[in-house]
PDB file of C-alpha atoms in Angstrom:
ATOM      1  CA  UNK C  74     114.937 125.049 148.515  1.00 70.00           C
ATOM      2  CA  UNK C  75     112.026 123.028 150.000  1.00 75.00           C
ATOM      3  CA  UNK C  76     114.525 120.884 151.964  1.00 72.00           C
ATOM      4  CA  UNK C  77     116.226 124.100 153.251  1.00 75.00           C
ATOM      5  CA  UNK C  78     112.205 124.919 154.433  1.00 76.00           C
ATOM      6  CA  UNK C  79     111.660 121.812 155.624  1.00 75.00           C
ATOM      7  CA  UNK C  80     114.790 121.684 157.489  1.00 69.00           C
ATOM      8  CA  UNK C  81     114.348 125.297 159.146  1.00 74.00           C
ATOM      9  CA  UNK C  82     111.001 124.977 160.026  1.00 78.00           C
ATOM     10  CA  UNK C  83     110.613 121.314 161.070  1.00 76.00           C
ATOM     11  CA  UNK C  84     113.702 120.093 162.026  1.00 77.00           C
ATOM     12  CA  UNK C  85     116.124 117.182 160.618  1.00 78.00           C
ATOM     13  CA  UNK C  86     113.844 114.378 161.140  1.00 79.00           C
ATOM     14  CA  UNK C  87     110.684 116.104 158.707  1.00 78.00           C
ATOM     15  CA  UNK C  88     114.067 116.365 156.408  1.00 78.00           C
ATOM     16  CA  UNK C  89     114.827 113.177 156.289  1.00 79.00           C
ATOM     17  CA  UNK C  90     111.325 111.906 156.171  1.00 80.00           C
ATOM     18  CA  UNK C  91     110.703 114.498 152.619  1.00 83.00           C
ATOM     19  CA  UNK C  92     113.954 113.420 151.487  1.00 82.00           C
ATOM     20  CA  UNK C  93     113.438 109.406 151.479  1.00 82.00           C
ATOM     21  CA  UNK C  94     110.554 109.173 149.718  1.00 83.00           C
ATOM     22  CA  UNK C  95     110.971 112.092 147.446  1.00 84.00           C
ATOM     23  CA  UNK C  96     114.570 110.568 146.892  1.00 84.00           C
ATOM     24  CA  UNK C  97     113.113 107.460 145.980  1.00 85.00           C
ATOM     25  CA  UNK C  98     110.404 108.879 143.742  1.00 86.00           C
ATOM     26  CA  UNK C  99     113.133 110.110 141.481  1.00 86.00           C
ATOM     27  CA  UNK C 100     115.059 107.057 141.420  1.00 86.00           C
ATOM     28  CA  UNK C 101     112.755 105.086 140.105  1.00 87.00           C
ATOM     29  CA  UNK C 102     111.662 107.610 137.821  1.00 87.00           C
ATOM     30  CA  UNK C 103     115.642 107.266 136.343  1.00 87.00           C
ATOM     31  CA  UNK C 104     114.793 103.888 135.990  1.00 86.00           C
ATOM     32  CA  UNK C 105     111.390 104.313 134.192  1.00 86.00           C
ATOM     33  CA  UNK C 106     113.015 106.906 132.365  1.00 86.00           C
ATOM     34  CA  UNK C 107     116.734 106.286 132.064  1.00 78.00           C
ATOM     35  CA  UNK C 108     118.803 107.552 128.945  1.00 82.00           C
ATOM     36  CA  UNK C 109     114.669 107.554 126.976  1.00 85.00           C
ATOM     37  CA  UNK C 110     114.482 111.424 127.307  1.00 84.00           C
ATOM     38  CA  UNK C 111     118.427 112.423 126.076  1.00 85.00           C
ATOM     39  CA  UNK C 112     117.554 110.300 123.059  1.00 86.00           C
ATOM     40  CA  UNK C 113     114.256 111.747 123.015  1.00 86.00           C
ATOM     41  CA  UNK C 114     115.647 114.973 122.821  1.00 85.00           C
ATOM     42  CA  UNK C 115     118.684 114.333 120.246  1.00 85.00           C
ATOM     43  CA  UNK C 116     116.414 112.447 117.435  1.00 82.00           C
ATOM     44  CA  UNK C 117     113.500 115.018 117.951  1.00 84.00           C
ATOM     45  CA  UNK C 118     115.746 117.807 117.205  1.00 84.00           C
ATOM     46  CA  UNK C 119     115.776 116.632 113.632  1.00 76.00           C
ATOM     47  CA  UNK C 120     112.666 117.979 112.654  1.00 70.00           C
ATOM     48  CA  UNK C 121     113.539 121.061 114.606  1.00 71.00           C
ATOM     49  CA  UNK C 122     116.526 121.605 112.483  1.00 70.00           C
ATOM     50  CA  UNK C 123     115.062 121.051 109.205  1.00 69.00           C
ATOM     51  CA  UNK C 124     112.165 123.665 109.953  1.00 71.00           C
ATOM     52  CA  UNK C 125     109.697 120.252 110.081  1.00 74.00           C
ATOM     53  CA  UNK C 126     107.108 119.045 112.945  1.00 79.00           C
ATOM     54  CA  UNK C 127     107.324 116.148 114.281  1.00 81.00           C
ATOM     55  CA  UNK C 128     104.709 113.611 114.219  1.00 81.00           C
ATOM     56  CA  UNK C 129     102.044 113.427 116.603  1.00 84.00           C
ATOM     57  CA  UNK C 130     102.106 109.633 116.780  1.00 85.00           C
ATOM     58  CA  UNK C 131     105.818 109.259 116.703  1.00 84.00           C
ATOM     59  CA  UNK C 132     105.425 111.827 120.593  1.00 86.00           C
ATOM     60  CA  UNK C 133     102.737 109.454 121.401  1.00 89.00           C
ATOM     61  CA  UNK C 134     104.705 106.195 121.211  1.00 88.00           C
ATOM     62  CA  UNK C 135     107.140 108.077 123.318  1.00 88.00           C
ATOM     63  CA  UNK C 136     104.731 108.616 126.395  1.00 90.00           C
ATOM     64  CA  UNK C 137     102.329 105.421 125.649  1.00 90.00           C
ATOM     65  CA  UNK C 138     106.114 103.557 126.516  1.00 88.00           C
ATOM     66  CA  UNK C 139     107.345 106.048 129.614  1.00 88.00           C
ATOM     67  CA  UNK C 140     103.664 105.455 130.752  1.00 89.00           C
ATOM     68  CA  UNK C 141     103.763 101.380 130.504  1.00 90.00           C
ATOM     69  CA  UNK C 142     107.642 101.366 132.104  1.00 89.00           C
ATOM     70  CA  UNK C 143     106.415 103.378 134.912  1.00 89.00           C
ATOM     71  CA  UNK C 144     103.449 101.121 135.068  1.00 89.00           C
ATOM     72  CA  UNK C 145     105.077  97.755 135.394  1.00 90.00           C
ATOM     73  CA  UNK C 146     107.272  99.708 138.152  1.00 88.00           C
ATOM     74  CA  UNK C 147     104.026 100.849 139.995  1.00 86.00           C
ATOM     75  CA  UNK C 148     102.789  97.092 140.029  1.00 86.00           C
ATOM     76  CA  UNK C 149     106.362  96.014 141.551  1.00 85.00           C
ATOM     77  CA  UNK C 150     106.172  98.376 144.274  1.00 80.00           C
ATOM     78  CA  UNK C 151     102.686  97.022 145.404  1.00 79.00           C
ATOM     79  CA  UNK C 152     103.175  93.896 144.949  1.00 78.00           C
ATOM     80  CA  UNK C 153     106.368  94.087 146.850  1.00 73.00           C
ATOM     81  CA  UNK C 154     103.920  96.032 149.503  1.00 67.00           C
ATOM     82  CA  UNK C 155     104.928  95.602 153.213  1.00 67.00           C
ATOM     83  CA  UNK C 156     108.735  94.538 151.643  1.00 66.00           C
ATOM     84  CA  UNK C 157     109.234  97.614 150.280  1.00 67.00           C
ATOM     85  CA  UNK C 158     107.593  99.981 153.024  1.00 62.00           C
ATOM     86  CA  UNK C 159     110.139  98.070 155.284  1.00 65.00           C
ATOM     87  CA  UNK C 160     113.383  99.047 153.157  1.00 62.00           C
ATOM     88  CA  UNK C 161     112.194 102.565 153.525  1.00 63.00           C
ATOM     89  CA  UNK C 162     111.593 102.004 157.395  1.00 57.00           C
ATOM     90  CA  UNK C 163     107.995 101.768 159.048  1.00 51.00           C
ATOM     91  CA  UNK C 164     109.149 104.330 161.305  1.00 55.00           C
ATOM     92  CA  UNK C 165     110.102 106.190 158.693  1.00 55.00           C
ATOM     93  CA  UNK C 166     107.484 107.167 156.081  1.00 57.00           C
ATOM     94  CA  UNK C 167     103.591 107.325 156.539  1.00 60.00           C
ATOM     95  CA  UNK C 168     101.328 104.022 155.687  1.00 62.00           C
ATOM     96  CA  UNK C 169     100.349 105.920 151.920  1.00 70.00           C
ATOM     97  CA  UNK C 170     103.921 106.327 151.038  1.00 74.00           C
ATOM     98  CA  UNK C 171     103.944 103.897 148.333  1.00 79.00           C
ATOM     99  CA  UNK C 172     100.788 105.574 146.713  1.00 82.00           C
ATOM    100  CA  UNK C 173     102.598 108.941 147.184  1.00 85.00           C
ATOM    101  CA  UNK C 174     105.765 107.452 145.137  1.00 84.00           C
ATOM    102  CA  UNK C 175     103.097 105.945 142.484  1.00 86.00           C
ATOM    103  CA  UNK C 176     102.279 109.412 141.988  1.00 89.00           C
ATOM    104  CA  UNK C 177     105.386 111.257 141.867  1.00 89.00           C
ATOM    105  CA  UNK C 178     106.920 108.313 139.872  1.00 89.00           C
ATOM    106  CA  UNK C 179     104.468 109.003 136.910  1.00 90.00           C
ATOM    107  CA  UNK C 180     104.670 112.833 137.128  1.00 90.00           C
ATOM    108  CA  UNK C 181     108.384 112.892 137.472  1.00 91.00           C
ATOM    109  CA  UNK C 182     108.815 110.261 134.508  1.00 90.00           C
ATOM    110  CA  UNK C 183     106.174 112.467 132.485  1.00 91.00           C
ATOM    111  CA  UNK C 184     108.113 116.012 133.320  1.00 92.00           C
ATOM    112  CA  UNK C 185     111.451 114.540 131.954  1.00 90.00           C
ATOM    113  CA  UNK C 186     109.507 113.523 128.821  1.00 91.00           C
ATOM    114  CA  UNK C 187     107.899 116.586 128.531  1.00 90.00           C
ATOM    115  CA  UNK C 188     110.799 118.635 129.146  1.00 91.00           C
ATOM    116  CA  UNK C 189     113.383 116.573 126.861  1.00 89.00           C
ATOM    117  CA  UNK C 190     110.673 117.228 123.872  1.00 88.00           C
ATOM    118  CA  UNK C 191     110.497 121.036 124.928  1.00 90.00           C
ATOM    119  CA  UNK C 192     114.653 120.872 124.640  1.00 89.00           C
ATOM    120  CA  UNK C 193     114.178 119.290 121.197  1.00 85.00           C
ATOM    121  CA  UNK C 194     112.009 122.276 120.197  1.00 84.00           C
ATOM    122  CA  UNK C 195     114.448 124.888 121.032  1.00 85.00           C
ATOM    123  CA  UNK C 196     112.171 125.376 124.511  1.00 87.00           C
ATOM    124  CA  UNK C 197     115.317 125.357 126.660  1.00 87.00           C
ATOM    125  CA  UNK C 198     114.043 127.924 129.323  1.00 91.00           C
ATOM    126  CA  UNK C 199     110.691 126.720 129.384  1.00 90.00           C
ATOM    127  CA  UNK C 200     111.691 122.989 129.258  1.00 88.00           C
ATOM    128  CA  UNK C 201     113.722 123.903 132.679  1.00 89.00           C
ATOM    129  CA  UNK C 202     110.895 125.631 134.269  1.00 90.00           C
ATOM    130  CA  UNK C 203     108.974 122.343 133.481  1.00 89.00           C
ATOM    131  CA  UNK C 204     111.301 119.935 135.028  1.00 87.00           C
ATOM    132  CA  UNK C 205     112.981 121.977 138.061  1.00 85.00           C
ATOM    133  CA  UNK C 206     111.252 124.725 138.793  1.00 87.00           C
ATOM    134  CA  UNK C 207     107.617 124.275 138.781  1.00 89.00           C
ATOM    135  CA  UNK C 208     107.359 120.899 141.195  1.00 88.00           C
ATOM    136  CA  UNK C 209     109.248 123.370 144.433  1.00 86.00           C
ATOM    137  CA  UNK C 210     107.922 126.476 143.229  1.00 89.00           C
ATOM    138  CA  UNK C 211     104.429 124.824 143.913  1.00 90.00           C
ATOM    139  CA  UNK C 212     105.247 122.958 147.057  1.00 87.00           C
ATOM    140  CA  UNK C 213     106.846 126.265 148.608  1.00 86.00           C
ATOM    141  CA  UNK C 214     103.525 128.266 147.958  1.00 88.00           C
ATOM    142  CA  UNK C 215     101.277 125.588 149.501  1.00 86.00           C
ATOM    143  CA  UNK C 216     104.142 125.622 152.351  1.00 83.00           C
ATOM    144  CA  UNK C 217     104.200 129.386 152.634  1.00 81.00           C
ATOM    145  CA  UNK C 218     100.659 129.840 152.426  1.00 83.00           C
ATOM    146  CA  UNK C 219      99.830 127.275 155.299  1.00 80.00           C
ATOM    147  CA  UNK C 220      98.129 124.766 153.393  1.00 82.00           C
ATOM    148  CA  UNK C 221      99.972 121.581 154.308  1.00 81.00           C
ATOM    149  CA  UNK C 222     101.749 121.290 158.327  1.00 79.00           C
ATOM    150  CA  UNK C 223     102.650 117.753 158.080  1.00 81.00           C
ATOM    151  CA  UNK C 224     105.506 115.788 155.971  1.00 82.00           C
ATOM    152  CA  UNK C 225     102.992 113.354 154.133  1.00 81.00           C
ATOM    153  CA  UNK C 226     100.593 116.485 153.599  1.00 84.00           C
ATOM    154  CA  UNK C 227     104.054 118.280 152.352  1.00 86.00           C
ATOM    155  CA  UNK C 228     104.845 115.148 150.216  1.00 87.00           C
ATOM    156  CA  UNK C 229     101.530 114.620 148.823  1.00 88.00           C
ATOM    157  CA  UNK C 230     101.754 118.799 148.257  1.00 89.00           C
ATOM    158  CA  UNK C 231     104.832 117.500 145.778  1.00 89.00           C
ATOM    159  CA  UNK C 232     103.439 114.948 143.990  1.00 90.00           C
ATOM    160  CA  UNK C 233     100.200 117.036 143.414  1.00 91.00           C
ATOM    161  CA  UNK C 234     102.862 119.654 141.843  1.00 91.00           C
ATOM    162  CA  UNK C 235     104.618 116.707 139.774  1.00 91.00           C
ATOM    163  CA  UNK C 236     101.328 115.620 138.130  1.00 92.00           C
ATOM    164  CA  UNK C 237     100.682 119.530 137.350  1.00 92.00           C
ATOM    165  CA  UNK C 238     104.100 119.587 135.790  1.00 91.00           C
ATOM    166  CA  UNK C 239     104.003 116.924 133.797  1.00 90.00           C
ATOM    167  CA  UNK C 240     100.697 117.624 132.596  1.00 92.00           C
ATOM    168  CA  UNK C 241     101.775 121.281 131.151  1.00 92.00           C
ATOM    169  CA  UNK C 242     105.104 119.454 129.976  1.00 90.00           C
ATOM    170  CA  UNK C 243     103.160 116.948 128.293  1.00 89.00           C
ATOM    171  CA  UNK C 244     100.249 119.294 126.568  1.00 90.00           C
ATOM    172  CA  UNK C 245     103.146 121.667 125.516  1.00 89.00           C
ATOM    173  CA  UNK C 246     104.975 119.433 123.835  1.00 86.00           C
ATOM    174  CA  UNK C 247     102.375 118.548 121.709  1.00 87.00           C
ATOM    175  CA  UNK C 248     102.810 122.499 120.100  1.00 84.00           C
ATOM    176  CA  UNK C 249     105.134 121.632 117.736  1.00 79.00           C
ATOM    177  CA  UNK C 250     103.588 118.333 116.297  1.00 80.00           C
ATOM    178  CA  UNK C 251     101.788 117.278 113.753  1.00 78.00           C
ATOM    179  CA  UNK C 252      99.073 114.438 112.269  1.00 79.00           C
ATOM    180  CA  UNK C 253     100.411 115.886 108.856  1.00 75.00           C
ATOM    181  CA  UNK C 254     102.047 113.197 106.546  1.00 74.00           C
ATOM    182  CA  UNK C 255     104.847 115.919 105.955  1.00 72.00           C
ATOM    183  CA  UNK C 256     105.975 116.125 109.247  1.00 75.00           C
ATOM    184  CA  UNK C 257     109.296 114.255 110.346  1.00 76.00           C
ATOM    185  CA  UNK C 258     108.666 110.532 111.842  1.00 78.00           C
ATOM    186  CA  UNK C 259     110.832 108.977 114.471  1.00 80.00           C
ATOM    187  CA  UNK C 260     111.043 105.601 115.189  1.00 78.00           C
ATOM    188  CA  UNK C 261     111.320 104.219 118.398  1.00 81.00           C
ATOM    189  CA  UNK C 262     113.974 102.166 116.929  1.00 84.00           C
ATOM    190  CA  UNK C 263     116.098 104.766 116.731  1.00 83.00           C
ATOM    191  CA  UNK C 264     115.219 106.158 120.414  1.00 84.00           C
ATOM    192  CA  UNK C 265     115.991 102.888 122.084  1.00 86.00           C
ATOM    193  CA  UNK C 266     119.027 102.068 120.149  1.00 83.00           C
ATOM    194  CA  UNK C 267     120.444 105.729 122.006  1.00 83.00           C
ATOM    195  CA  UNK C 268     118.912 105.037 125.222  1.00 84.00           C
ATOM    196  CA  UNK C 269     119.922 102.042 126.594  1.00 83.00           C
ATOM    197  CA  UNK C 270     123.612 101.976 126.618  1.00 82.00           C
ATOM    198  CA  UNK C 271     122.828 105.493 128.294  1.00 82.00           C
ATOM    199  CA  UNK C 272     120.607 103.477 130.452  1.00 83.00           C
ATOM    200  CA  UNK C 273     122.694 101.951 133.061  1.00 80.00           C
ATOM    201  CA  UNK C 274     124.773 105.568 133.075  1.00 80.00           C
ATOM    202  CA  UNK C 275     121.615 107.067 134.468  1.00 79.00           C
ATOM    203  CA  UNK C 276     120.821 104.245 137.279  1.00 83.00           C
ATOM    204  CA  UNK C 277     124.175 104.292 138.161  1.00 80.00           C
ATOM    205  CA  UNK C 278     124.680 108.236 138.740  1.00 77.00           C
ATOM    206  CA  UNK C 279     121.499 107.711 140.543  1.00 80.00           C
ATOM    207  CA  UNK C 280     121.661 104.964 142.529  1.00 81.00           C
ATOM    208  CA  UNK C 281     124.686 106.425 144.324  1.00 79.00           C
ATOM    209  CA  UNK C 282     122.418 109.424 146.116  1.00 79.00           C
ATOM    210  CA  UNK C 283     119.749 107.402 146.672  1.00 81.00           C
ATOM    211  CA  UNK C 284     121.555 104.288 147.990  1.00 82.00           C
ATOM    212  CA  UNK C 285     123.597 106.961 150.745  1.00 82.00           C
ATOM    213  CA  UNK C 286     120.221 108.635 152.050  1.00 81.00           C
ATOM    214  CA  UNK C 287     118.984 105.451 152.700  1.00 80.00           C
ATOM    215  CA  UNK C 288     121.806 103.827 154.158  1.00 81.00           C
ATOM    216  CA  UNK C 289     121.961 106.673 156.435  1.00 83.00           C
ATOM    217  CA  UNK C 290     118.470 106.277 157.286  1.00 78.00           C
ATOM    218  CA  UNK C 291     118.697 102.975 158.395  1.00 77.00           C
ATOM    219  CA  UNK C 292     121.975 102.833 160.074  1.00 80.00           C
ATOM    220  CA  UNK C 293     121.739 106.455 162.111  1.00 78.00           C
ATOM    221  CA  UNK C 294     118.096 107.584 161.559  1.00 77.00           C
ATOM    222  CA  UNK C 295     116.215 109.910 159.962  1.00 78.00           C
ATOM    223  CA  UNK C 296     117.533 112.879 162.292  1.00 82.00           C
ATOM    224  CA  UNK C 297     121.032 111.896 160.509  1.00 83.00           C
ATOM    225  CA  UNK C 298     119.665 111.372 157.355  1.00 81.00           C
ATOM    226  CA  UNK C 299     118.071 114.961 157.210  1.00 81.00           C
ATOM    227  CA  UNK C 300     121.414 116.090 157.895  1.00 85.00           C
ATOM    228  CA  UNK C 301     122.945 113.947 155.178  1.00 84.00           C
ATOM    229  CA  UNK C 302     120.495 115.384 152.784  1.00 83.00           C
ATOM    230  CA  UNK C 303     121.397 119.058 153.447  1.00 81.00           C
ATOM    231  CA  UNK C 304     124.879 118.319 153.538  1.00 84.00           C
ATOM    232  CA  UNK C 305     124.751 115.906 149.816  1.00 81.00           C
ATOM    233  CA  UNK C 306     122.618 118.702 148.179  1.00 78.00           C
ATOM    234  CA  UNK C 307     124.703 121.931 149.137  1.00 81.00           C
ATOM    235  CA  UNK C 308     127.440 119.789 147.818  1.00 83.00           C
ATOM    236  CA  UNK C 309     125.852 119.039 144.553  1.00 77.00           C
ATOM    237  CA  UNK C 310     125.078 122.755 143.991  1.00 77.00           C
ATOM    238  CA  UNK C 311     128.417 123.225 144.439  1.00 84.00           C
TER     239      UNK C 311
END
C-alpha cells in the first residue's frame, strides 16, 4: 500500500527511490535471517503442543544469534561504505541510506523472529500483524498525517516502524516462556540443523526481486524502476 501512496502522490521516481532501499533492507534481512525463523517456528511448537513453555534462555539464544548475524552484516555494509552506496546509485538514495538499511535490517530480522515465535505459540493473527501489518500501517499514518514529505524522511518513517515492530514482536514472544526448569529446552542444534539447507531457498527466492529492481535501476533509472516495482508487486499479490 505505501508504494501505491508513494507512487500516487510523488511520482515513479520517489517509488523507485522507497523501493531500493526498502528492497534491500529486506534482502539482507533474508540473509541475516534465512530459513532461522521456519525452524524457529517448527521446534518451538513442541512445547506448544505438549501444553509446556518454552525456555527463556533457549528464545534468548535465538535473538542473541539473529542479533550477531545482522551485526556482522551491518559492519560489511560500512565497511564496504562508498562501494556499496555506489551499487545502489549516488543518484539514487540519500547520503544516510546505509544507516537507514542498518536500521531496518535489525528491525526486519527482529519482526521475523518475533513473529515465527508468535506462530509457534498458536499467535497466528497476531504474529501477522507483527510482521506485515504494523511496519505500513505506521508509515501510512505518519504519511497521511503530514509528518514526513520527503523519501528519506518516508524511509526513515519505515525503519522507525520496523524497530517498533520488532520490539512488540520481540517482548511478546517472551509471554509464553519460562526460567522454570520444567519448561521445554531447544537447542540451537536442532534450529540450525533445519535452517540452513532452508537457507539458500530463502536467498534465492529473494535475491530474484531484489536483483530485478536494481537492475532496473541502474540500466533505465529510478523513474523505470518505480514502475517495475508497481508492476512486480501487483503481480505478486496476484
Amino acid at each position: 500500500m505505501v508504494t501505491f501512496v508513494l507512487g500516487r502522490w510523488y511520482g515513479p521516481i520517489a517509488n523507485g527511490q522507497y523501493a531500493l532501499v526498502t528492497q534491500t533492507a529486506m534482502f539482507l534481512s533474508v540473509i541475516a535471517v534465512g530459513g532461522l525463523d521456519m525452524a524457529v517456528t517448527r521446534e518451538f511448537s513442541r512445547g506448544a503442543a505438549a501444553g509446556n513453555k518454552i525456555r527463556s534462555r533457549s528464545l534468548l539464544s535465538v535473538y542473541g544469534q539473529t542479533l550477531l548475524i545482522a551485526a556482522v552484516i551491518v559492519g560489511l555494509l560500512f565497511g564496504l561504505g562508498d562501494q556499496f552506496h555506489a551499487i545502489l546509485g549516488r543518484q539514487a538514495v540519500a547520503q544516510d541510506a546505509l544507516a537507514v538499511l542498518a536500521v531496518m535490517l535489525w528491525a526486519l530480522a527482529f519482526t521475523r523472529i518475533g513473529a515465527a515465535v508468535l506462530r509457534s505459540q498458536r499467535h497466528y493473527i497476531f504474529a501477522q500483524v507483527v510482521e506485515v501489518g504494523l511496519i505500513p500501517a505506521f508509515t501510512l499514518a505518519v504519511l497521511g498525517l503530514g509528518l514526513v514529505r520527503t523519501v528519506p524522511e518516508v524511509l526513515w518513517a519505515t525503519a522507525c516502524a520496523g524497530a517498533l515492530a520488532g520490539l512488540i514482536g520481540t517482548v511478546c514472544s517472551f509471554r509464553n516462556t519460562t526460567c522454570a526448569p520444567s519448561a521445554v529446552a531447544v537447542s540451537m542444534k536442532s534450529i540450525w540443523a533445519m535452517a540452513l539447507p532452508l537457507w539458500g531457498v530463502a536467498i534465492a527466492q529473494n535475491f530474484a526481486e531484489w536483483y530485478g529492481l536494481a537492475t532496473v535501476s541502474a540500466i533505465a533509472g529510478l523513474h523505470d524502476a518505480g514502475l517495475y516495482r508497481v508492476a512486480s508487486q501487483i503481480a505478486s499479490v496476484l
